[in-house]
Amino acid sequence: MTMSDPIADLLTRIRNAGKAKFPKVDIPGSKIKVEIARVLQEQGYIKNYKFVDDGKQGMLRLYLKYDQEGTHAIFGITRVSKPSRRMYAKYKDLKPVLNGLGVAVVSTSKGVMTDKQAKAQKLGGEILCNIW
């Protein structure tokens, strides 16, 4: 089965696993997904991630984060740039997500980073997703 949007699949698996209160979720791996997982860990939305090499494509294992009441750390996660409509922005046009409470993940020429990091380095790029 071919997948037209692997990043949307990653976000949907994270969203569904969080609603089902799973401690971890396995996702088919790729370099861009590992970079998105790195940004999620740096921002405190997941506990940890690990790339498991299975001799084929590999699996990305994300360990989800919950608080003491069992509430998922990610309240919302949406895909911004889609294969049918790519969304690019210059660093001046990067808007804060939920007035700065959330994070936009941006793919720049220097790698995948948050919107705040991209603005600080004066880099624009493709807005992959918004997380809050």
mmCIF file of C-alpha atoms in Angstrom:
data_model
loop_
_atom_site.group_PDB
_atom_site.id
_atom_site.type_symbol
_atom_site.label_atom_id
_atom_site.label_comp_id
_atom_site.label_asym_id
_atom_site.label_seq_id
_atom_site.Cartn_x
_atom_site.Cartn_y
_atom_site.Cartn_z
ATOM 1 C CA MET A 1 0.000 0.000 0.000
ATOM 2 C CA THR A 2 1.421 3.356 -0.975
ATOM 3 C CA MET A 3 1.069 6.317 1.312
ATOM 4 C CA SER A 4 0.598 9.757 -0.185
ATOM 5 C CA ASP A 5 1.400 11.742 2.967
ATOM 6 C CA PRO A 6 3.683 10.017 5.497
ATOM 7 C CA ILE A 7 3.893 13.080 7.778
ATOM 8 C CA ALA A 8 0.093 13.201 8.117
ATOM 9 C CA ASP A 9 0.225 9.483 8.954
ATOM 10 C CA LEU A 10 2.786 10.229 11.711
ATOM 11 C CA LEU A 11 0.601 12.973 13.192
ATOM 12 C CA THR A 12 -2.536 10.815 13.029
ATOM 13 C CA ARG A 13 -0.819 7.898 14.757
ATOM 14 C CA ILE A 14 0.404 10.218 17.533
ATOM 15 C CA ARG A 15 -3.085 11.721 17.930
ATOM 16 C CA ASN A 16 -4.812 8.324 18.024
ATOM 17 C CA ALA A 17 -2.269 6.774 20.422
ATOM 18 C CA GLY A 18 -2.659 9.747 22.775
ATOM 19 C CA LYS A 19 -6.445 9.402 22.818
ATOM 20 C CA ALA A 20 -6.124 5.661 23.484
ATOM 21 C CA LYS A 21 -3.560 6.330 26.280
ATOM 22 C CA PHE A 22 -0.887 4.105 24.733
ATOM 23 C CA PRO A 23 2.570 4.421 26.343
ATOM 24 C CA LYS A 24 4.316 4.180 22.950
ATOM 25 C CA VAL A 25 3.530 4.119 19.255
ATOM 26 C CA ASP A 26 5.469 2.544 16.361
ATOM 27 C CA ILE A 27 5.610 4.383 13.047
ATOM 28 C CA PRO A 28 7.373 3.447 9.786
ATOM 29 C CA GLY A 29 10.626 5.384 9.866
ATOM 30 C CA SER A 30 12.186 8.068 7.682
ATOM 31 C CA LYS A 31 14.684 10.880 8.200
ATOM 32 C CA ILE A 32 12.063 13.635 8.254
ATOM 33 C CA LYS A 33 9.962 11.749 10.832
ATOM 34 C CA VAL A 34 13.017 11.324 13.080
ATOM 35 C CA GLU A 35 13.669 15.074 12.859
ATOM 36 C CA ILE A 36 10.044 15.874 13.719
ATOM 37 C CA ALA A 37 10.314 13.492 16.703
ATOM 38 C CA ARG A 38 13.494 15.278 17.798
ATOM 39 C CA VAL A 39 11.684 18.628 17.774
ATOM 40 C CA LEU A 40 8.736 17.119 19.692
ATOM 41 C CA GLN A 41 11.109 15.804 22.365
ATOM 42 C CA GLU A 42 13.003 19.107 22.631
ATOM 43 C CA GLN A 43 9.713 20.966 23.136
ATOM 44 C CA GLY A 44 8.495 18.484 25.770
ATOM 45 C CA TYR A 45 5.578 16.939 23.867
ATOM 46 C CA ILE A 46 6.961 13.364 23.998
ATOM 47 C CA LYS A 47 9.202 11.601 26.525
ATOM 48 C CA ASN A 48 11.633 10.002 24.110
ATOM 49 C CA TYR A 49 11.989 8.457 20.669
ATOM 50 C CA LYS A 50 14.073 5.654 19.252
ATOM 51 C CA PHE A 51 14.784 4.497 15.707
ATOM 52 C CA VAL A 52 14.612 0.694 15.544
ATOM 53 C CA ASP A 53 16.439 -0.736 12.530
ATOM 54 C CA ASP A 54 14.617 -3.808 11.236
ATOM 55 C CA GLY A 55 16.685 -4.331 8.085
ATOM 56 C CA LYS A 56 14.007 -2.747 5.878
ATOM 57 C CA GLN A 57 12.600 0.731 6.326
ATOM 58 C CA GLY A 58 13.013 0.834 10.086
ATOM 59 C CA MET A 59 10.535 1.783 12.783
ATOM 60 C CA LEU A 60 10.348 5.006 14.737
ATOM 61 C CA ARG A 61 9.169 4.329 18.305
ATOM 62 C CA LEU A 62 7.755 7.324 20.167
ATOM 63 C CA TYR A 63 7.218 7.215 23.932
ATOM 64 C CA LEU A 64 4.256 9.458 24.691
ATOM 65 C CA LYS A 65 4.063 11.849 27.613
ATOM 66 C CA TYR A 66 1.156 12.155 30.048
ATOM 67 C CA ASP A 67 0.623 14.127 33.257
ATOM 68 C CA GLN A 68 -0.451 12.688 36.645
ATOM 69 C CA GLU A 69 -4.143 12.727 35.670
ATOM 70 C CA GLY A 70 -3.403 10.828 32.450
ATOM 71 C CA THR A 71 -3.907 13.773 30.101
ATOM 72 C CA HIS A 72 -1.857 13.639 26.911
ATOM 73 C CA ALA A 73 0.795 16.361 26.583
ATOM 74 C CA ILE A 74 -0.358 17.114 23.022
ATOM 75 C CA PHE A 75 -3.797 18.734 23.044
ATOM 76 C CA GLY A 76 -3.893 19.332 19.300
ATOM 77 C CA ILE A 77 -1.755 18.530 16.276
ATOM 78 C CA THR A 78 -2.593 19.594 12.726
ATOM 79 C CA ARG A 79 -0.916 19.254 9.343
ATOM 80 C CA VAL A 80 -0.387 22.628 7.656
ATOM 81 C CA SER A 81 1.518 21.921 4.448
ATOM 82 C CA LYS A 82 -0.063 19.096 2.460
ATOM 83 C CA PRO A 83 1.066 17.352 -0.732
ATOM 84 C CA SER A 84 -1.809 19.013 -2.587
ATOM 85 C CA ARG A 85 -0.995 22.465 -1.182
ATOM 86 C CA ARG A 86 2.443 23.261 0.164
ATOM 87 C CA MET A 87 2.672 26.128 2.634
ATOM 88 C CA TYR A 88 5.894 28.121 2.701
ATOM 89 C CA ALA A 89 6.632 31.213 4.751
ATOM 90 C CA LYS A 90 9.442 33.710 5.087
ATOM 91 C CA TYR A 91 10.759 34.207 8.598
ATOM 92 C CA LYS A 92 8.915 37.537 8.868
ATOM 93 C CA ASP A 93 5.613 35.830 8.022
ATOM 94 C CA LEU A 94 5.855 33.035 10.637
ATOM 95 C CA LYS A 95 2.917 33.592 12.980
ATOM 96 C CA PRO A 96 2.829 32.238 16.564
ATOM 97 C CA VAL A 97 0.575 29.232 17.202
ATOM 98 C CA LEU A 98 -2.150 30.008 19.773
ATOM 99 C CA ASN A 99 -0.447 33.288 20.706
ATOM 100 C CA GLY A 100 2.819 31.516 21.500
ATOM 101 C CA LEU A 101 1.356 28.606 23.490
ATOM 102 C CA GLY A 102 1.912 26.171 20.624
ATOM 103 C CA VAL A 103 4.722 25.388 18.220
ATOM 104 C CA ALA A 104 4.933 25.253 14.447
ATOM 105 C CA VAL A 105 7.405 22.741 13.014
ATOM 106 C CA VAL A 106 9.241 24.253 10.038
ATOM 107 C CA SER A 107 11.490 22.530 7.508
ATOM 108 C CA THR A 108 14.262 24.995 6.624
ATOM 109 C CA SER A 109 17.496 24.828 4.671
ATOM 110 C CA LYS A 110 19.306 24.296 8.009
ATOM 111 C CA GLY A 111 17.048 21.413 9.093
ATOM 112 C CA VAL A 112 13.755 20.895 10.893
ATOM 113 C CA MET A 113 13.115 23.333 13.760
ATOM 114 C CA THR A 114 10.416 25.277 15.548
ATOM 115 C CA ASP A 115 9.017 28.545 14.257
ATOM 116 C CA LYS A 116 10.726 30.466 17.070
ATOM 117 C CA GLN A 117 14.131 28.966 16.229
ATOM 118 C CA ALA A 118 13.615 29.695 12.525
ATOM 119 C CA LYS A 119 12.687 33.315 13.288
ATOM 120 C CA ALA A 120 15.747 33.741 15.500
ATOM 121 C CA GLN A 121 18.014 32.442 12.714
ATOM 122 C CA LYS A 122 16.094 34.452 10.077
ATOM 123 C CA LEU A 123 15.144 31.326 8.116
ATOM 124 C CA GLY A 124 11.912 30.622 6.281
ATOM 125 C CA GLY A 125 10.695 27.310 4.966
ATOM 126 C CA GLU A 126 7.859 24.844 4.697
ATOM 127 C CA ILE A 127 5.474 24.824 7.661
ATOM 128 C CA LEU A 128 4.960 21.107 8.336
ATOM 129 C CA CYS A 129 2.550 21.109 11.301
ATOM 130 C CA ASN A 130 1.216 22.989 14.319
ATOM 131 C CA ILE A 131 1.276 21.456 17.811
ATOM 132 C CA TRP A 132 -0.271 22.724 21.036
#
